[in-house]
Amino acid sequence: MEKKTSQFKAEIAEMLDLVVNSLYSKKEIFLRELISNASDAIDKAKFRALTDKTLIADNPDWKIEIAVDTSAKTLMVSDNGIGMDAEELENNLGTIASSGTKAFRKALQSEKNADLPELIGQFGVGFYAAFMVADKVRVVSKKRGGSGAFQWESDMQGGYTVGDSDRDGYGTSVMIRLKDDQTEFLDRWRVADLVKKYSDFIAYPVRFRRVDAPAGEKEEDRRRREEDEAKPLNTMVALWKRPKKDVKKEEYSEFYKHLSRDWKEPLETIPFSGEGAVEFKALLFLPSEAGMEIYMPQTKHGLSLYVRNVFIGDDFEMLLPEYLRFVKGVVDSSDLPLNVSREMLQDDVVIAKIKSAVTGKILSTLEDLKKKNADGYRKFWDSFGAVLKEGLRTDHANADRIKQLLLYPSARSEAGRLVSLGEYVKAMAPGQADIYYLCAPKVETARTSPHLEQALRHKCDVLLFCDPVDEWLVDSLGEFEGKKFSDVARGDVQFGTETEREAEKTANEKNAAELKPLMDAIGKQLEDDVSEVRLSTRLADSPACLVAAAGGFSPAMERMLRAMNKSAPKVKRILELNGSHPLVAKMKGLEGDALKDAVDLLYAQALVAEGSPVPDPARFGRLLVSLMMK
Ligand code: ADP
């Protein structure tokens, strides 16, 4: 093919500039990225060879080599993996999905500078890290199953060229000409340290070779050097196969970072093995924070699957239930056939058993964390609680365990604190039968809601369901320790003892007779908005509130349906008046326009108090102003 020069797309040029110029520390990670790419390329070759033996007709001895030439100031990372043809060089190294660039820029803005280099790998731009230390990069590659070798070359500023090339065997070499101030990477000990630090678990030998002999090297020294260079720099033992006691915390941590492309330490590391019916080894991690899935919802999820040391894939979502999609890790089983396909795995019994064991292990880890390390669990919950909750709907077998893991803000607990259902039940008021909850769009509005008044007066706590999914999950919650969940903003909730309720009823009946004309007038004026006006048993300090009928839609559900673009039916709710509130007594004496305005204000106030929008804000504003003038 003819040699072709192209410019980087604008967003790549911008990103390269960011990568190279705003990242000043830890340039060393470029080596980790190139070694990871080389190892991925060998994984891919082995995997494809499972179905096409001709790809490995050269009978390769899988390996990765780092060759340095100190006089030319070059470092080259080579592999004998799958390789790339001209089109792949162009597509893989000349473009990035622009979503990746956008996400990268967003992450750059939100991260401290010191963390920046660690971001690179997460956005499919690992290869470009080479430009942190290089003034020129050349990639020469020969694809297994393809014809001929090709090269890609760039000095960054001048775009890149793709053209024909030569290469002895199949695979890829990435040659870097180091910048004048980056020659430390020519040093064998420096390179060896980096391989140990970042890539020790890589499954293929990584060797160092010096291309140019040191000046004045004696025959004897050369022999010793070559002997030395024949030894791999990495131990290559799959971490999940080593006994936990023999693995250092940092090794787990580096492996996690390699696997997840996260740059923070994992919150929990979970090595375990399945025995009995299905034998497998697994190494799982809980991330400490929600990661790039926030920026990139299309991120693949799942565990990496190995079968007898062969890497099969890293997006086998069938190994994990969807609601545990934040878990990262590796599963290695010898009970699966090597030529597994997605379709086969979909309903494979071995996979089903692994999935169930993995799920159980993760739940028990979370239970332990919650018991022994409340702060750690809280951290987990803040990042992944909303995802875990989905399990209530989808994993009936484990629903009871998931319920124990839930945390909610509550009306009686201080701001910022969350309570579990177990803690709630333990602290229930004498005589309280149900678990009370209130749905609201925000914790702050929920806390001041009039719906809470009677509950609080009776020393009953109320869970505040402020995550949009909470209300949908009420049905799935069913019961907890034999107790029903009861909405304090619904028609049928009652507080206090039998006698208290009787006394309240008598007082209300007396009030009702007196207030009947007022209630009728309100009912008539608001007939398009409310289905009924009645006296309340739940208010203490507020004059009025709106409640849903026992079986009807709540405002939160209505909001959610609207948000999902479903035409939500307009729900008329019940307006409850506080018969002993001075405002209500005052309204008894009003008539004409004064009464009309007061009713509109009262209704608007009830909406505002629960965090709902008022139907006619302009009129509400005017009424409020004229009231203030009086
Ligand atoms: P990532 O590895 O995160 O996808 P990179 O920028 O590091 O992003 O690499 C881009 C793509 O280039 C890879 O996905 C892969 O397809 C290809 N690639 C990179 N290095 C090699 C290699 N040594 N052998 C084969 N393909 C490679």
Short mmCIF file of C-alpha atoms in Angstrom, two decimals, residues 323 387-399 402 469-477 557 560:
data_model
loop_
_atom_site.label_atom_id
_atom_site.label_comp_id
_atom_site.label_asym_id
_atom_site.label_seq_id
_atom_site.Cartn_x
_atom_site.Cartn_y
_atom_site.Cartn_z
CA TYR A 323 -27.74 -5.69 40.40
CA VAL A 387 -27.98 -0.47 42.18
CA LEU A 388 -28.08 -3.10 44.93
CA LYS A 389 -31.73 -2.23 45.63
CA GLU A 390 -32.69 -3.47 42.18
CA GLY A 391 -32.04 -6.95 43.51
CA LEU A 392 -35.22 -6.74 45.58
CA ARG A 393 -37.21 -7.01 42.38
CA THR A 394 -35.04 -9.41 40.48
CA ASP A 395 -33.49 -11.81 42.96
CA HIS A 396 -36.32 -13.25 45.01
CA ALA A 397 -34.16 -15.99 46.47
CA ASN A 398 -31.93 -13.39 48.12
CA ALA A 399 -34.49 -10.66 48.78
CA ILE A 402 -30.83 -7.67 50.47
CA VAL A 469 -36.73 3.88 42.72
CA ASP A 470 -37.71 3.59 46.39
CA GLU A 471 -41.40 3.95 45.85
CA TRP A 472 -41.42 1.37 43.08
CA LEU A 473 -39.67 -1.01 45.40
CA VAL A 474 -42.22 -0.78 48.20
CA ASP A 475 -44.17 -3.68 46.68
CA SER A 476 -41.03 -5.77 46.49
CA LEU A 477 -40.18 -4.94 50.09
CA MET A 557 -45.41 7.98 41.36
CA MET A 560 -42.05 9.43 38.02
#
